[in-house]
mmCIF file of C-alpha atoms and ligand atoms in Angstrom:
data_model
loop_
_atom_site.group_PDB
_atom_site.id
_atom_site.type_symbol
_atom_site.label_atom_id
_atom_site.label_comp_id
_atom_site.label_asym_id
_atom_site.label_seq_id
_atom_site.Cartn_x
_atom_site.Cartn_y
_atom_site.Cartn_z
ATOM 1 C CA MET F 1 -2.743 -35.897 63.761
ATOM 2 C CA VAL F 2 -2.745 -39.262 61.951
ATOM 3 C CA ASN F 3 -3.311 -42.403 64.006
ATOM 4 C CA GLU F 4 -0.264 -44.374 63.129
ATOM 5 C CA LYS F 5 -1.492 -47.623 64.638
ATOM 6 C CA ALA F 6 -4.426 -47.591 62.292
ATOM 7 C CA ILE F 7 -2.333 -47.690 59.105
ATOM 8 C CA PHE F 8 -1.181 -51.073 57.724
ATOM 9 C CA TYR F 9 0.144 -49.603 54.390
ATOM 10 C CA SER F 10 -0.270 -46.425 52.544
ATOM 11 C CA SER F 11 0.365 -44.936 48.995
ATOM 12 C CA GLU F 12 3.342 -42.941 50.568
ATOM 13 C CA GLN F 13 5.103 -46.352 50.794
ATOM 14 C CA SER F 14 4.338 -47.289 47.212
ATOM 15 C CA ARG F 15 6.943 -47.049 44.470
ATOM 16 C CA LEU F 16 4.040 -46.881 41.938
ATOM 17 C CA PHE F 17 1.646 -44.520 43.641
ATOM 18 C CA ALA F 18 3.648 -42.177 45.856
ATOM 19 C CA GLN F 19 4.151 -39.578 43.055
ATOM 20 C CA THR F 20 0.587 -39.717 41.829
ATOM 21 C CA ASP F 21 -2.477 -37.626 42.493
ATOM 22 C CA ILE F 22 -4.182 -40.407 44.383
ATOM 23 C CA GLN F 23 -3.776 -41.174 48.079
ATOM 24 C CA PHE F 24 -4.791 -44.441 49.665
ATOM 25 C CA PHE F 25 -4.574 -46.385 52.992
ATOM 26 C CA ILE F 26 -4.928 -49.937 54.077
ATOM 27 C CA THR F 27 -6.185 -49.817 57.622
ATOM 28 C CA SER F 28 -4.940 -52.154 60.272
ATOM 29 C CA LYS F 29 -7.089 -53.722 62.978
ATOM 30 C CA HIS F 30 -5.712 -51.323 65.585
ATOM 31 C CA GLY F 31 -6.416 -47.772 66.875
ATOM 32 C CA GLY F 32 -10.320 -48.003 66.854
ATOM 33 C CA PHE F 33 -13.142 -48.175 69.388
ATOM 34 C CA SER F 34 -14.759 -51.702 68.808
ATOM 35 C CA THR F 35 -14.502 -54.381 71.448
ATOM 36 C CA ALA F 36 -13.916 -58.168 71.065
ATOM 37 C CA PRO F 37 -14.270 -59.942 68.699
ATOM 38 C CA TYR F 38 -14.110 -56.892 66.476
ATOM 39 C CA GLU F 39 -11.168 -55.138 68.259
ATOM 40 C CA THR F 40 -10.570 -52.500 67.476
ATOM 41 C CA LEU F 41 -10.817 -50.796 64.081
ATOM 42 C CA ASN F 42 -13.767 -52.550 62.538
ATOM 43 C CA LEU F 43 -15.139 -50.481 59.604
ATOM 44 C CA ALA F 44 -18.133 -52.629 58.616
ATOM 45 C CA TYR F 45 -21.725 -52.585 59.977
ATOM 46 C CA HIS F 46 -22.701 -55.948 58.477
ATOM 47 C CA THR F 47 -20.424 -57.779 61.104
ATOM 48 C CA ARG F 48 -22.918 -57.346 63.977
ATOM 49 C CA ASP F 49 -20.504 -55.062 65.791
ATOM 50 C CA GLN F 50 -22.210 -52.231 67.538
ATOM 51 C CA ASP F 51 -23.211 -49.537 65.097
ATOM 52 C CA SER F 52 -21.886 -46.818 67.379
ATOM 53 C CA SER F 53 -18.453 -48.268 67.431
ATOM 54 C CA VAL F 54 -18.325 -48.662 63.614
ATOM 55 C CA LEU F 55 -19.474 -45.083 63.211
ATOM 56 C CA LEU F 56 -16.729 -43.791 65.648
ATOM 57 C CA ASN F 57 -14.101 -45.843 63.756
ATOM 58 C CA ARG F 58 -15.220 -44.526 60.411
ATOM 59 C CA GLU F 59 -15.172 -40.907 61.619
ATOM 60 C CA MET F 60 -11.777 -41.339 63.100
ATOM 61 C CA VAL F 61 -10.396 -42.776 59.847
ATOM 62 C CA CYS F 62 -11.913 -40.172 57.761
ATOM 63 C CA LYS F 63 -10.913 -37.292 60.005
ATOM 64 C CA THR F 64 -7.234 -38.381 60.376
ATOM 65 C CA PHE F 65 -6.519 -39.797 56.958
ATOM 66 C CA PHE F 66 -8.783 -37.596 54.764
ATOM 67 C CA PRO F 67 -9.804 -34.458 56.608
ATOM 68 C CA ASN F 68 -12.481 -32.517 54.777
ATOM 69 C CA LYS F 69 -13.550 -35.326 52.549
ATOM 70 C CA MET F 70 -16.703 -37.446 52.836
ATOM 71 C CA LEU F 71 -16.253 -41.193 53.281
ATOM 72 C CA LEU F 72 -18.261 -43.249 50.879
ATOM 73 C CA TRP F 73 -19.167 -46.959 51.278
ATOM 74 C CA MET F 74 -21.141 -49.683 49.598
ATOM 75 C CA ASP F 75 -23.335 -52.483 50.733
ATOM 76 C CA GLN F 76 -21.063 -55.180 49.330
ATOM 77 C CA ILE F 77 -22.800 -58.222 47.884
ATOM 78 C CA HIS F 78 -20.134 -60.235 46.066
ATOM 79 C CA SER F 79 -21.429 -59.003 42.780
ATOM 80 C CA ASP F 80 -19.990 -57.419 39.642
ATOM 81 C CA LYS F 81 -22.081 -54.368 40.122
ATOM 82 C CA ILE F 82 -20.249 -50.971 39.540
ATOM 83 C CA LEU F 83 -21.577 -47.847 41.119
ATOM 84 C CA GLU F 84 -20.876 -44.324 39.776
ATOM 85 C CA VAL F 85 -20.375 -41.919 42.643
ATOM 86 C CA SER F 86 -22.767 -39.077 42.108
ATOM 87 C CA LYS F 87 -22.053 -35.469 43.065
ATOM 88 C CA GLN F 88 -24.618 -35.636 45.930
ATOM 89 C CA PRO F 89 -24.470 -38.929 47.729
ATOM 90 C CA HIS F 90 -26.589 -39.876 50.794
ATOM 91 C CA LYS F 91 -25.444 -37.891 53.844
ATOM 92 C CA SER F 92 -24.344 -41.049 55.572
ATOM 93 C CA GLY F 93 -21.902 -41.676 52.653
ATOM 94 C CA PHE F 94 -23.830 -44.757 51.519
ATOM 95 C CA VAL F 95 -23.628 -45.146 47.767
ATOM 96 C CA GLY F 96 -25.740 -48.263 47.152
ATOM 97 C CA LYS F 97 -25.571 -52.043 46.806
ATOM 98 C CA GLY F 98 -22.513 -53.133 44.775
ATOM 99 C CA ASP F 99 -18.813 -54.103 44.796
ATOM 100 C CA ALA F 100 -17.063 -51.275 42.881
ATOM 101 C CA MET F 101 -17.291 -47.546 43.047
ATOM 102 C CA VAL F 102 -15.941 -45.251 40.337
ATOM 103 C CA CYS F 103 -15.181 -41.716 41.441
ATOM 104 C CA THR F 104 -13.839 -38.475 39.731
ATOM 105 C CA GLU F 105 -14.603 -36.106 42.618
ATOM 106 C CA LYS F 106 -11.890 -34.751 44.973
ATOM 107 C CA SER F 107 -14.388 -34.258 47.719
ATOM 108 C CA PHE F 108 -14.938 -38.029 48.345
ATOM 109 C CA ALA F 109 -12.911 -40.812 50.018
ATOM 110 C CA CYS F 110 -14.073 -44.264 48.748
ATOM 111 C CA MET F 111 -13.831 -47.372 50.827
ATOM 112 C CA ALA F 112 -13.913 -51.132 50.211
ATOM 113 C CA MET F 113 -14.109 -53.359 53.310
ATOM 114 C CA VAL F 114 -12.465 -56.718 53.566
ATOM 115 C CA ALA F 115 -11.334 -59.625 55.755
ATOM 116 C CA ASP F 116 -9.772 -62.065 53.276
ATOM 117 C CA CYS F 117 -11.354 -60.756 49.933
ATOM 118 C CA ASN F 118 -9.147 -58.629 47.679
ATOM 119 C CA PRO F 119 -9.200 -54.830 48.103
ATOM 120 C CA VAL F 120 -8.412 -53.372 44.647
ATOM 121 C CA LEU F 121 -7.795 -49.942 43.451
ATOM 122 C CA VAL F 122 -7.750 -49.128 39.684
ATOM 123 C CA TYR F 123 -6.598 -45.601 38.634
ATOM 124 C CA GLU F 124 -6.330 -43.595 35.422
ATOM 125 C CA PRO F 125 -4.158 -40.624 36.393
ATOM 126 C CA LYS F 126 -4.700 -38.613 33.190
ATOM 127 C CA ILE F 127 -8.426 -38.363 33.614
ATOM 128 C CA HIS F 128 -8.227 -38.377 37.455
ATOM 129 C CA THR F 129 -10.601 -41.325 37.743
ATOM 130 C CA PHE F 130 -10.288 -44.236 40.201
ATOM 131 C CA GLY F 131 -12.305 -47.275 41.176
ATOM 132 C CA VAL F 132 -12.290 -49.061 44.602
ATOM 133 C CA ILE F 133 -13.285 -52.695 44.370
ATOM 134 C CA HIS F 134 -14.150 -55.526 46.724
ATOM 135 C CA ALA F 135 -13.254 -58.597 44.954
ATOM 136 C CA GLY F 136 -13.622 -61.940 46.688
ATOM 137 C CA ARG F 137 -13.884 -65.351 45.219
ATOM 138 C CA GLU F 138 -17.210 -64.473 43.531
ATOM 139 C CA GLY F 139 -16.065 -61.118 42.422
ATOM 140 C CA VAL F 140 -12.864 -62.488 40.760
ATOM 141 C CA LYS F 141 -14.938 -65.152 39.095
ATOM 142 C CA LYS F 142 -17.267 -62.526 37.740
ATOM 143 C CA ARG F 143 -14.275 -60.364 36.638
ATOM 144 C CA ILE F 144 -15.369 -57.265 38.468
ATOM 145 C CA VAL F 145 -11.815 -55.796 38.175
ATOM 146 C CA SER F 146 -11.749 -55.881 34.363
ATOM 147 C CA LYS F 147 -15.386 -54.652 34.294
ATOM 148 C CA THR F 148 -14.321 -51.642 36.380
ATOM 149 C CA ILE F 149 -11.251 -50.956 34.150
ATOM 150 C CA ALA F 150 -13.579 -51.234 31.128
ATOM 151 C CA HIS F 151 -15.977 -48.868 32.739
ATOM 152 C CA ILE F 152 -13.258 -46.201 33.218
ATOM 153 C CA LEU F 153 -11.903 -46.834 29.763
ATOM 154 C CA GLN F 154 -15.346 -45.798 28.367
ATOM 155 C CA ASN F 155 -14.033 -42.145 28.727
ATOM 156 C CA PRO F 156 -12.502 -41.497 25.227
ATOM 157 C CA LYS F 157 -9.491 -39.735 26.921
ATOM 158 C CA ALA F 158 -8.672 -42.759 29.153
ATOM 159 C CA LYS F 159 -5.888 -45.106 28.038
ATOM 160 C CA VAL F 160 -5.129 -48.649 29.268
ATOM 161 C CA GLU F 161 -1.439 -47.930 29.223
ATOM 162 C CA ASN F 162 -2.051 -45.106 31.904
ATOM 163 C CA MET F 163 -3.837 -47.386 34.301
ATOM 164 C CA LEU F 164 -2.350 -48.127 37.629
ATOM 165 C CA ILE F 165 -3.563 -51.016 39.792
ATOM 166 C CA PHE F 166 -3.143 -51.850 43.442
ATOM 167 C CA ILE F 167 -4.119 -55.025 45.145
ATOM 168 C CA GLY F 168 -4.033 -55.076 48.925
ATOM 169 C CA PRO F 169 -3.806 -57.886 51.468
ATOM 170 C CA SER F 170 -6.082 -60.875 51.027
ATOM 171 C CA ILE F 171 -6.136 -64.567 51.809
ATOM 172 C CA ARG F 172 -3.399 -66.168 49.633
ATOM 173 C CA LYS F 173 -2.682 -69.625 48.293
ATOM 174 C CA CYS F 174 -0.885 -70.570 51.639
ATOM 175 C CA CYS F 175 -4.225 -70.456 53.512
ATOM 176 C CA TYR F 176 -7.143 -70.417 51.047
ATOM 177 C CA GLU F 177 -8.250 -74.076 51.315
ATOM 178 C CA ILE F 178 -11.452 -74.967 49.566
ATOM 179 C CA GLY F 179 -13.324 -78.206 49.031
ATOM 180 C CA ASN F 180 -13.829 -80.160 45.842
ATOM 181 C CA GLU F 181 -17.363 -78.863 45.309
ATOM 182 C CA LEU F 182 -16.097 -75.256 45.007
ATOM 183 C CA ALA F 183 -12.807 -76.316 43.361
ATOM 184 C CA ILE F 184 -14.544 -77.678 40.238
ATOM 185 C CA SER F 185 -15.838 -74.244 39.292
ATOM 186 C CA PHE F 186 -12.157 -72.841 38.922
ATOM 187 C CA PRO F 187 -9.602 -73.606 36.164
ATOM 188 C CA LYS F 188 -7.059 -76.194 37.431
ATOM 189 C CA LYS F 189 -4.133 -73.748 36.943
ATOM 190 C CA TYR F 190 -5.420 -71.766 39.928
ATOM 191 C CA LEU F 191 -5.663 -74.786 42.238
ATOM 192 C CA ILE F 192 -3.056 -76.457 44.307
ATOM 193 C CA GLN F 193 -4.111 -80.007 45.152
ATOM 194 C CA LYS F 194 -3.811 -81.326 48.602
ATOM 195 C CA ASP F 195 -5.070 -84.706 49.826
ATOM 196 C CA VAL F 196 -8.822 -84.176 49.474
ATOM 197 C CA THR F 197 -8.906 -80.421 49.261
ATOM 198 C CA TYR F 198 -7.427 -77.700 47.195
ATOM 199 C CA ASN F 199 -5.853 -74.272 47.834
ATOM 200 C CA LEU F 200 -7.122 -71.538 45.545
ATOM 201 C CA ASP F 201 -4.721 -68.881 44.156
ATOM 202 C CA LEU F 202 -6.857 -65.842 43.378
ATOM 203 C CA ILE F 203 -3.869 -63.603 43.018
ATOM 204 C CA LYS F 204 -2.707 -65.696 39.943
ATOM 205 C CA MET F 205 -6.284 -65.364 38.631
ATOM 206 C CA LEU F 206 -6.220 -61.642 39.060
ATOM 207 C CA GLN F 207 -2.814 -61.320 37.402
ATOM 208 C CA ASP F 208 -4.084 -63.236 34.392
ATOM 209 C CA GLU F 209 -7.145 -61.132 34.243
ATOM 210 C CA LEU F 210 -5.081 -57.915 34.247
ATOM 211 C CA LEU F 211 -2.922 -59.330 31.472
ATOM 212 C CA SER F 212 -5.982 -60.119 29.510
ATOM 213 C CA CYS F 213 -6.859 -56.395 29.782
ATOM 214 C CA GLN F 214 -3.433 -55.459 28.387
ATOM 215 C CA ILE F 215 -2.313 -54.210 31.761
ATOM 216 C CA LYS F 216 1.400 -54.916 32.313
ATOM 217 C CA PRO F 217 2.912 -56.224 35.549
ATOM 218 C CA SER F 218 4.804 -52.836 35.710
ATOM 219 C CA GLN F 219 1.515 -51.123 36.056
ATOM 220 C CA THR F 220 0.487 -53.218 39.007
ATOM 221 C CA GLU F 221 1.430 -53.371 42.648
ATOM 222 C CA ILE F 222 0.325 -56.460 44.651
ATOM 223 C CA LEU F 223 1.177 -56.537 48.355
ATOM 224 C CA PRO F 224 2.561 -59.852 49.414
ATOM 225 C CA THR F 225 0.411 -60.044 52.584
ATOM 226 C CA CYS F 226 -1.856 -62.903 53.348
ATOM 227 C CA THR F 227 -4.660 -61.756 55.710
ATOM 228 C CA CYS F 228 -4.923 -65.222 57.281
ATOM 229 C CA CYS F 229 -1.211 -65.124 58.224
ATOM 230 C CA GLU F 230 -0.996 -61.447 59.237
ATOM 231 C CA LYS F 231 -2.221 -60.895 62.822
ATOM 232 C CA ASN F 232 -2.547 -57.086 62.346
ATOM 233 C CA LEU F 233 -5.347 -57.559 59.886
ATOM 234 C CA PHE F 234 -8.810 -59.002 60.130
ATOM 235 C CA SER F 235 -9.268 -62.408 58.664
ATOM 236 C CA TYR F 236 -12.581 -64.193 58.277
ATOM 237 C CA ARG F 237 -10.842 -67.503 57.699
ATOM 238 C CA ARG F 238 -8.780 -67.265 60.846
ATOM 239 C CA GLU F 239 -11.242 -65.656 63.174
ATOM 240 C CA GLY F 240 -14.860 -66.405 61.951
ATOM 241 C CA ILE F 241 -16.672 -63.698 63.724
ATOM 242 C CA THR F 242 -14.415 -60.555 63.089
ATOM 243 C CA GLY F 243 -14.218 -57.040 61.840
ATOM 244 C CA ARG F 244 -13.358 -55.703 58.322
ATOM 245 C CA PHE F 245 -10.367 -53.520 57.386
ATOM 246 C CA GLY F 246 -10.496 -50.976 54.688
ATOM 247 C CA LEU F 247 -8.888 -49.779 51.430
ATOM 248 C CA ILE F 248 -9.689 -46.094 51.415
ATOM 249 C CA ALA F 249 -8.688 -43.912 48.400
ATOM 250 C CA ALA F 250 -9.182 -40.235 47.397
ATOM 251 C CA LEU F 251 -7.802 -37.797 44.830
ATOM 252 C CA ARG F 252 -5.408 -35.292 46.262
HETATM 253 ZN ZN1 ZN N 1 -1.504 -67.334 54.529
#
């Protein structure tokens, strides 16, 4: 039985993805086992939540969303490192240090963990290959999304016009205030100037990045949700010490 409270959004609700061979979920912060300040569905060990709670949460999510698949995860480091999922990963599901996982195997469900960073899915349906990406400020700056797309397009049967992209909830321009010392490293068109600070628009930056890869807006779904505004999701900016929710995807 699926734990409905644990779902914030799923591919079944998506105009772009519902009819495809990939299934994904954005988890909410509800329906898990962690206690405050990680209540309750924290999926990340690196938050200093109790490991036993995180393990229970991951097991619940995998069992209810993707029964019979193995849940794979990365030690996310705000890099542009892409990991190929091998046929025999570590028994704990740990794939390695990096921020994108590329997978062609039906037996795995791949997870990116976030609490303000962008959870991104890239999918080439004709070659049944997908990538799950953790793209925060550093990852977007390093163009990890286009690098993952390029990685998938190395397969000679892959075509850019087949690609489908999903960008889940993340901190948006309404809430993403940064100081001048950070703002100077971003092009002006992605900054909204306040009195002495700026608000950063990473979604606009990602949209431009996708256009530069020849991916049309019709191939892209971007959820309108800001994590800092949405109380059913974890937000590092809003809560400081907090959990992580997940984008979890698998081939049908
Ligand atoms: Zn907001």
